[in-house]
Short mmCIF file of C-alpha atoms in Angstrom, two decimals:
data_model
loop_
_atom_site.label_atom_id
_atom_site.label_comp_id
_atom_site.label_asym_id
_atom_site.label_seq_id
_atom_site.Cartn_x
_atom_site.Cartn_y
_atom_site.Cartn_z
CA MET A 1 -8.03 -15.23 -20.81
CA LYS A 2 -8.45 -14.98 -24.57
CA LYS A 3 -5.59 -16.61 -26.43
CA LEU A 4 -5.94 -14.15 -29.30
CA HIS A 5 -6.76 -10.48 -28.89
CA LYS A 6 -9.20 -10.23 -31.77
CA VAL A 7 -9.66 -6.74 -33.17
CA GLU A 8 -13.44 -7.08 -33.44
CA ASP A 9 -13.70 -8.12 -29.79
CA LEU A 10 -11.51 -5.22 -28.72
CA GLU A 11 -13.68 -2.81 -30.67
CA LYS A 12 -16.73 -3.98 -28.71
CA ILE A 13 -14.90 -3.44 -25.41
CA ILE A 14 -13.76 0.02 -26.53
CA LYS A 15 -17.37 0.99 -27.31
CA SER A 16 -18.49 -0.23 -23.87
CA ILE A 17 -15.79 1.84 -22.18
CA GLU A 18 -16.67 4.90 -24.27
CA LYS A 19 -20.20 4.68 -22.89
CA GLU A 20 -18.75 4.72 -19.36
CA TYR A 21 -16.64 7.78 -20.27
CA GLU A 22 -19.64 9.78 -21.57
CA ASN A 23 -21.02 10.07 -18.05
CA CYS A 24 -18.06 8.74 -16.14
CA LYS A 25 -18.86 6.10 -13.57
CA ILE A 26 -15.63 4.11 -13.85
CA CYS A 27 -15.10 4.29 -10.09
CA PRO A 28 -17.26 4.99 -7.02
CA GLN A 29 -16.44 8.70 -7.21
CA ASN A 30 -19.10 8.74 -9.97
CA CYS A 31 -17.95 12.12 -11.29
CA LYS A 32 -20.40 11.92 -14.22
CA VAL A 33 -18.27 14.15 -16.43
CA ASN A 34 -18.08 13.61 -20.19
CA ARG A 35 -14.50 12.47 -20.58
CA LEU A 36 -14.96 11.93 -24.32
CA LYS A 37 -15.20 15.74 -24.58
CA GLY A 38 -12.07 16.18 -22.51
CA GLU A 39 -13.79 16.88 -19.19
CA LYS A 40 -11.83 15.62 -16.19
CA GLY A 41 -13.07 14.04 -13.00
CA LYS A 42 -11.34 13.73 -9.65
CA CYS A 43 -8.73 11.42 -11.18
CA GLY A 44 -7.54 14.30 -13.37
CA VAL A 45 -7.81 12.25 -16.58
CA GLY A 46 -9.97 13.17 -19.55
CA LYS A 47 -10.15 11.28 -22.83
CA ASP A 48 -6.41 11.21 -23.51
CA SER A 49 -3.78 9.50 -21.38
CA MET A 50 -0.20 10.40 -20.60
CA ILE A 51 2.56 7.98 -19.66
CA PHE A 52 5.56 8.91 -17.53
CA ASN A 53 7.69 5.78 -17.62
CA LYS A 54 8.41 2.54 -19.48
CA VAL A 55 10.48 -0.21 -17.87
CA VAL A 56 11.11 -3.92 -18.01
CA LEU A 57 10.18 -5.65 -14.77
CA LEU A 58 12.51 -8.53 -14.02
CA GLU A 59 11.23 -9.31 -10.53
CA GLU A 60 7.65 -9.00 -9.37
CA ASP A 61 6.12 -12.42 -9.69
CA LYS A 62 7.69 -15.22 -11.70
CA LYS A 63 4.41 -15.73 -13.54
CA ILE A 64 4.70 -12.35 -15.28
CA PHE A 65 8.38 -11.37 -15.67
CA PRO A 66 10.07 -10.25 -17.77
CA SER A 67 7.24 -7.79 -18.36
CA CYS A 68 7.17 -4.59 -20.41
CA ALA A 69 5.50 -2.09 -18.09
CA ILE A 70 3.80 1.17 -19.08
CA TYR A 71 3.17 3.78 -16.35
CA PHE A 72 0.12 6.07 -16.63
CA ALA A 73 -0.28 9.44 -14.87
CA GLY A 74 -3.47 10.05 -12.90
CA CYS A 75 -5.30 8.26 -10.09
CA ASN A 76 -8.77 8.13 -8.53
CA LEU A 77 -7.26 8.01 -5.03
CA ASP A 78 -4.97 10.62 -3.51
CA CYS A 79 -2.77 8.60 -1.16
CA LYS A 80 -0.55 10.79 0.97
CA PHE A 81 2.24 8.19 0.84
CA CYS A 82 2.23 7.86 -2.97
CA SER A 83 5.68 7.91 -4.56
CA VAL A 84 4.35 9.27 -7.88
CA ARG A 85 2.10 12.08 -6.64
CA GLU A 86 4.01 14.61 -8.73
CA GLU A 87 3.42 12.52 -11.84
CA ASN A 88 -0.25 12.07 -11.03
CA LYS A 89 -0.67 15.83 -10.61
CA GLY A 90 0.97 16.53 -13.96
CA LYS A 91 4.15 18.00 -12.48
CA THR A 92 6.64 16.00 -14.49
CA LEU A 93 7.46 15.11 -18.10
CA PHE A 94 4.92 13.00 -19.96
CA LEU A 95 4.50 11.20 -23.25
CA LYS A 96 1.10 11.44 -24.89
CA ILE A 97 -0.04 8.25 -26.56
CA ASN A 98 -0.31 8.72 -30.33
CA GLU A 99 0.07 6.66 -33.50
CA GLU A 100 3.80 7.32 -33.84
CA ASN A 101 4.90 6.32 -30.35
CA LEU A 102 2.59 3.30 -30.45
CA LYS A 103 4.61 2.07 -33.43
CA ASP A 104 7.81 2.63 -31.45
CA LEU A 105 6.34 0.81 -28.46
CA LYS A 106 5.39 -2.17 -30.64
CA LYS A 107 8.96 -2.36 -31.99
CA GLU A 108 10.39 -2.28 -28.47
CA ILE A 109 8.09 -5.03 -27.25
CA LYS A 110 8.81 -7.27 -30.25
CA HIS A 111 12.51 -6.75 -29.72
CA ILE A 112 12.44 -7.55 -25.99
CA LYS A 113 10.07 -10.52 -26.31
CA PRO A 114 8.55 -10.22 -22.81
CA LYS A 115 6.33 -12.78 -21.15
CA THR A 116 3.65 -10.15 -20.44
CA ILE A 117 2.72 -6.50 -20.96
CA SER A 118 1.83 -4.63 -17.76
CA PHE A 119 -0.17 -1.45 -17.24
CA ILE A 120 0.75 0.48 -14.09
CA GLY A 121 -0.02 3.91 -12.63
CA GLY A 122 -1.03 6.12 -11.07
CA GLU A 123 -4.11 4.00 -11.53
CA PRO A 124 -4.59 2.30 -14.92
CA LEU A 125 -8.31 1.70 -14.34
CA VAL A 126 -8.97 5.38 -15.10
CA HIS A 127 -7.12 4.92 -18.42
CA LEU A 128 -9.12 1.97 -19.75
CA LEU A 129 -10.02 3.59 -23.06
CA THR A 130 -6.35 4.21 -23.87
CA ILE A 131 -5.30 0.79 -22.60
CA PHE A 132 -7.71 -1.08 -24.85
CA LYS A 133 -6.75 1.09 -27.80
CA ILE A 134 -3.12 0.15 -27.11
CA MET A 135 -4.11 -3.52 -27.05
CA LYS A 136 -5.83 -3.11 -30.40
CA GLU A 137 -2.95 -1.23 -32.03
CA LEU A 138 -0.24 -3.56 -30.72
CA ASN A 139 -2.14 -6.61 -31.98
CA LEU A 140 0.31 -8.89 -30.18
CA ASN A 141 -0.50 -12.30 -28.77
CA ILE A 142 1.05 -11.47 -25.39
CA PRO A 143 -0.89 -11.65 -22.09
CA PHE A 144 -1.79 -8.38 -20.34
CA VAL A 145 -1.37 -7.61 -16.63
CA LEU A 146 -3.07 -4.82 -14.67
CA PHE A 147 -1.38 -3.31 -11.60
CA THR A 148 -4.31 -1.68 -9.81
CA ASN A 149 -5.88 -0.47 -6.58
CA LEU A 150 -9.07 -2.18 -7.87
CA TYR A 151 -11.06 0.87 -6.79
CA ALA A 152 -13.65 0.76 -9.57
CA ASN A 153 -17.31 -0.03 -9.98
CA GLY A 154 -17.96 -3.76 -10.27
CA SER A 155 -19.75 -3.36 -13.60
CA VAL A 156 -16.50 -2.04 -15.10
CA ILE A 157 -14.45 -4.91 -13.68
CA ASN A 158 -16.90 -7.37 -15.23
CA ILE A 159 -16.41 -5.71 -18.64
CA ILE A 160 -12.62 -5.95 -18.58
CA LYS A 161 -11.70 -8.93 -16.39
CA ASP A 162 -11.40 -11.52 -19.17
CA TRP A 163 -8.82 -9.42 -21.00
CA PHE A 164 -6.14 -9.56 -18.31
CA LYS A 165 -4.24 -12.65 -17.34
CA TYR A 166 -3.43 -11.26 -13.90
CA PHE A 167 -4.61 -8.47 -11.65
CA ILE A 168 -1.81 -7.34 -9.34
CA VAL A 169 -3.76 -5.55 -6.65
CA ASP A 170 -2.48 -3.13 -4.03
CA PHE A 171 -4.83 -3.71 -1.11
CA HIS A 172 -4.06 -0.56 0.88
CA PHE A 173 -6.54 -0.01 3.71
CA GLY A 174 -8.35 -2.22 6.18
CA ASN A 175 -11.26 0.13 6.88
CA GLU A 176 -13.14 3.12 5.49
CA ASN A 177 -11.83 5.61 8.08
CA CYS A 178 -8.17 5.07 7.24
CA ALA A 179 -8.92 5.13 3.52
CA ARG A 180 -10.72 8.44 3.88
CA GLU A 181 -8.03 9.97 6.09
CA ILE A 182 -5.09 8.94 3.89
CA ALA A 183 -6.45 8.68 0.37
CA SER A 184 -9.58 10.75 -0.14
CA ASN A 185 -8.28 14.35 0.13
CA ASN A 186 -11.58 15.22 1.86
CA LEU A 187 -13.66 13.93 -1.03
CA LYS A 188 -17.01 12.29 -0.50
CA PRO A 189 -17.11 8.84 1.20
CA LEU A 190 -14.96 6.47 -0.78
CA LYS A 191 -16.75 3.16 -0.15
CA TYR A 192 -13.22 1.80 -0.33
CA TRP A 193 -13.49 -1.41 1.69
CA LYS A 194 -16.80 -2.51 0.19
CA THR A 195 -15.67 -1.73 -3.36
CA VAL A 196 -12.25 -3.38 -3.24
CA THR A 197 -13.30 -6.54 -1.40
CA SER A 198 -16.21 -7.05 -3.80
CA ASN A 199 -13.92 -6.65 -6.80
CA LEU A 200 -11.31 -8.99 -5.34
CA LYS A 201 -13.91 -11.74 -5.45
CA LEU A 202 -14.58 -11.01 -9.13
CA VAL A 203 -10.93 -11.53 -10.12
CA LYS A 204 -9.87 -14.04 -7.47
CA ASN A 205 -8.85 -16.67 -10.03
CA LYS A 206 -6.24 -14.37 -11.61
CA LEU A 207 -5.23 -12.40 -8.54
CA ILE A 208 -1.80 -11.45 -7.16
CA LEU A 209 -2.15 -9.54 -3.89
CA ARG A 210 0.17 -6.88 -2.47
CA HIS A 211 0.16 -4.58 0.55
CA LEU A 212 2.36 -1.57 1.27
CA LEU A 213 2.93 -1.72 5.01
CA LEU A 214 2.14 1.65 6.63
CA PRO A 215 3.64 2.85 9.94
CA SER A 216 1.25 2.54 12.90
CA HIS A 217 -1.46 0.87 10.80
CA PHE A 218 -0.94 -2.71 11.91
CA ASP A 219 -4.09 -3.06 14.05
CA CYS A 220 -6.42 -0.83 12.06
CA CYS A 221 -5.45 -1.91 8.53
CA PHE A 222 -3.00 -4.80 8.23
CA LYS A 223 -4.74 -7.26 10.54
CA GLY A 224 -8.11 -6.65 8.92
CA ILE A 225 -6.70 -7.16 5.43
CA VAL A 226 -4.94 -10.39 6.41
CA LYS A 227 -8.01 -11.78 8.18
CA TRP A 228 -10.19 -11.03 5.17
CA ILE A 229 -7.76 -12.70 2.78
CA GLU A 230 -7.44 -15.72 5.07
CA LYS A 231 -11.21 -16.14 5.11
CA LYS A 232 -12.21 -15.16 1.56
CA ILE A 233 -9.20 -15.87 -0.68
CA PRO A 234 -6.99 -18.44 1.07
CA GLN A 235 -3.82 -19.94 -0.41
CA LYS A 236 -2.97 -16.81 -2.39
CA ASP A 237 0.52 -15.38 -2.64
CA PHE A 238 0.72 -12.22 -0.57
CA TYR A 239 3.46 -9.69 -1.27
CA LEU A 240 4.40 -7.48 1.65
CA ILE A 241 5.98 -4.26 0.39
CA LYS A 242 8.29 -2.75 2.97
CA ASN A 243 9.82 0.17 1.06
CA PHE A 244 7.46 2.79 2.55
CA TYR A 245 8.80 6.33 2.56
CA PRO A 246 6.97 9.32 4.16
CA PHE A 247 7.03 11.47 1.01
CA ASN A 248 4.91 14.30 2.41
CA GLY A 249 6.12 14.19 6.00
CA ASN A 250 2.79 13.08 7.50
CA PHE A 251 4.12 9.63 8.43
CA SER A 252 7.01 8.38 10.48
CA ASN A 253 9.53 5.95 9.02
CA LEU A 254 8.61 2.28 9.01
CA LYS A 255 10.41 0.39 11.77
CA LYS A 256 12.04 -2.98 11.25
CA GLU A 257 10.02 -4.36 14.17
CA GLU A 258 6.78 -3.43 12.39
CA ILE A 259 7.90 -5.26 9.24
CA GLU A 260 8.87 -8.42 11.12
CA LYS A 261 5.63 -8.35 13.12
CA ALA A 262 3.52 -8.02 9.98
CA TYR A 263 5.44 -10.71 8.11
CA PHE A 264 5.10 -13.35 10.80
CA TYR A 265 1.48 -12.42 11.57
CA ALA A 266 0.49 -13.03 7.93
CA LYS A 267 2.60 -16.18 7.74
CA ASN A 268 0.99 -17.58 10.89
CA LYS A 269 -2.42 -16.95 9.34
CA GLY A 270 -1.49 -19.28 6.51
CA LEU A 271 -0.71 -16.69 3.83
CA LYS A 272 2.17 -17.40 1.43
CA VAL A 273 4.08 -14.23 2.24
CA LYS A 274 6.85 -12.83 0.06
CA ILE A 275 8.82 -9.60 0.35
CA LEU A 276 9.67 -7.28 -2.52
CA GLU A 277 12.99 -6.22 -0.96
CA ASN A 278 15.63 -8.01 1.08
CA PHE A 279 16.15 -7.19 4.71
CA SER A 280 19.60 -6.33 6.02
CA ASN A 281 19.21 -8.73 8.93
CA GLY A 282 20.67 -12.08 7.84
CA LYS A 283 18.09 -14.26 9.56
CA ILE A 284 15.13 -12.37 8.11
CA LYS A 285 16.80 -12.10 4.72
CA LYS A 286 17.15 -15.87 4.48
CA ASP A 287 13.50 -16.35 5.38
CA MET A 288 12.17 -13.73 2.97
CA PRO A 289 14.33 -13.76 -0.18
CA PHE A 290 12.47 -11.57 -2.65
CA MET A 291 13.39 -8.37 -4.48
CA MET A 292 12.23 -6.17 -7.32
CA GLN A 293 14.48 -4.66 -9.98
CA GLU A 294 13.55 -2.38 -12.86
CA VAL A 295 15.23 -2.01 -16.21
CA VAL A 296 14.93 1.13 -18.31
CA ILE A 297 14.14 1.07 -22.04
CA ASP A 298 15.84 4.06 -23.65
CA GLY A 299 14.78 5.91 -26.78
CA GLU A 300 16.83 3.62 -29.03
CA GLY A 301 15.25 0.48 -27.67
CA LYS A 302 18.31 -0.41 -25.58
CA VAL A 303 17.75 -1.95 -22.19
CA ALA A 304 19.79 -1.02 -19.13
CA PHE A 305 19.62 -1.71 -15.42
CA LYS A 306 18.60 1.32 -13.44
CA PHE A 307 20.73 0.19 -10.50
CA PHE A 308 23.51 -2.18 -11.47
CA ASP A 309 24.12 -3.62 -8.00
CA SER A 310 25.07 -7.17 -7.01
CA PHE A 311 21.47 -8.29 -7.41
CA ALA A 312 21.29 -6.76 -10.89
CA ARG A 313 24.45 -8.58 -11.89
CA GLU A 314 22.93 -11.86 -10.71
CA ILE A 315 19.77 -11.21 -12.72
CA TRP A 316 21.85 -10.28 -15.75
CA LYS A 317 23.72 -13.56 -15.47
CA ASN A 318 20.44 -15.49 -15.47
CA PHE A 319 18.44 -13.41 -17.95
CA GLY A 320 21.10 -11.53 -19.91
CA ASN A 321 20.42 -13.52 -23.06
CA LEU A 322 17.05 -11.80 -23.19
CA TYR A 323 18.54 -8.29 -23.09
CA GLU A 324 21.65 -8.26 -25.26
CA SER A 325 23.59 -5.02 -25.74
CA ARG A 326 22.80 -3.26 -29.01
#
């Protein structure tokens, strides 16, 4: 990780990414459209990027929070369970990145003084040109974090990997068939497993792994993912996300038994498992004490908890000095 984000170095990266955009091969879809002319591939993103949310993450991994997070619309997968499908399809309000709101963003970040700046989606890998332009314009000596599905061509990951302190990777599927059924929308073969596992090796020294547990995908997906991690990237923190919701009705609800089974399976395989939400069962809750809370930055730069519950009050007590009322 570079200690200083030098403008001249960023300009070289931007030129490299522009070459990828001219005949887009950012990901294995290899759409080969000219995104610099505004053409859009299967991700739905041309040259310009739109953001649909800005928050402060107070709980994700202690190495990154508090983190100013920027959410981009558009993704190169089409997961049926995605909670931001409407945003990715352009069916909600957006903010286009321009010189004026970049200045506002820089003021917000300086005011909040976060530990990191995070790029989230959708899928930020299809927004690399905008992301590196943001890095250049912000010109802040703050580490960057990429929340990603890591579904990109390895040559692209090699170009960008030194510029991010951490890659927080959602490792979704344990095989090509499930990836195609759930995430491809009948597109050509995804090469999902081969692509993601190869890229995980490229960023293994700055990797934070996550998995959204899917109903009825324990044997076909979860076990395969855990076994691969155990063999290839041992001793890594592994975040089990249990807040699955069947947004489009094609899935059943996740059962508590499935969550417990997955948690203890991964733990018995030697993974350092953490949960992003508390369980209601006291015994499980004690064993897996981990939650995520988001804080909203409003238009005036004020910071407010989205859900001011008992957990939020506890976080405020511990971190409130960082987010004083204006």
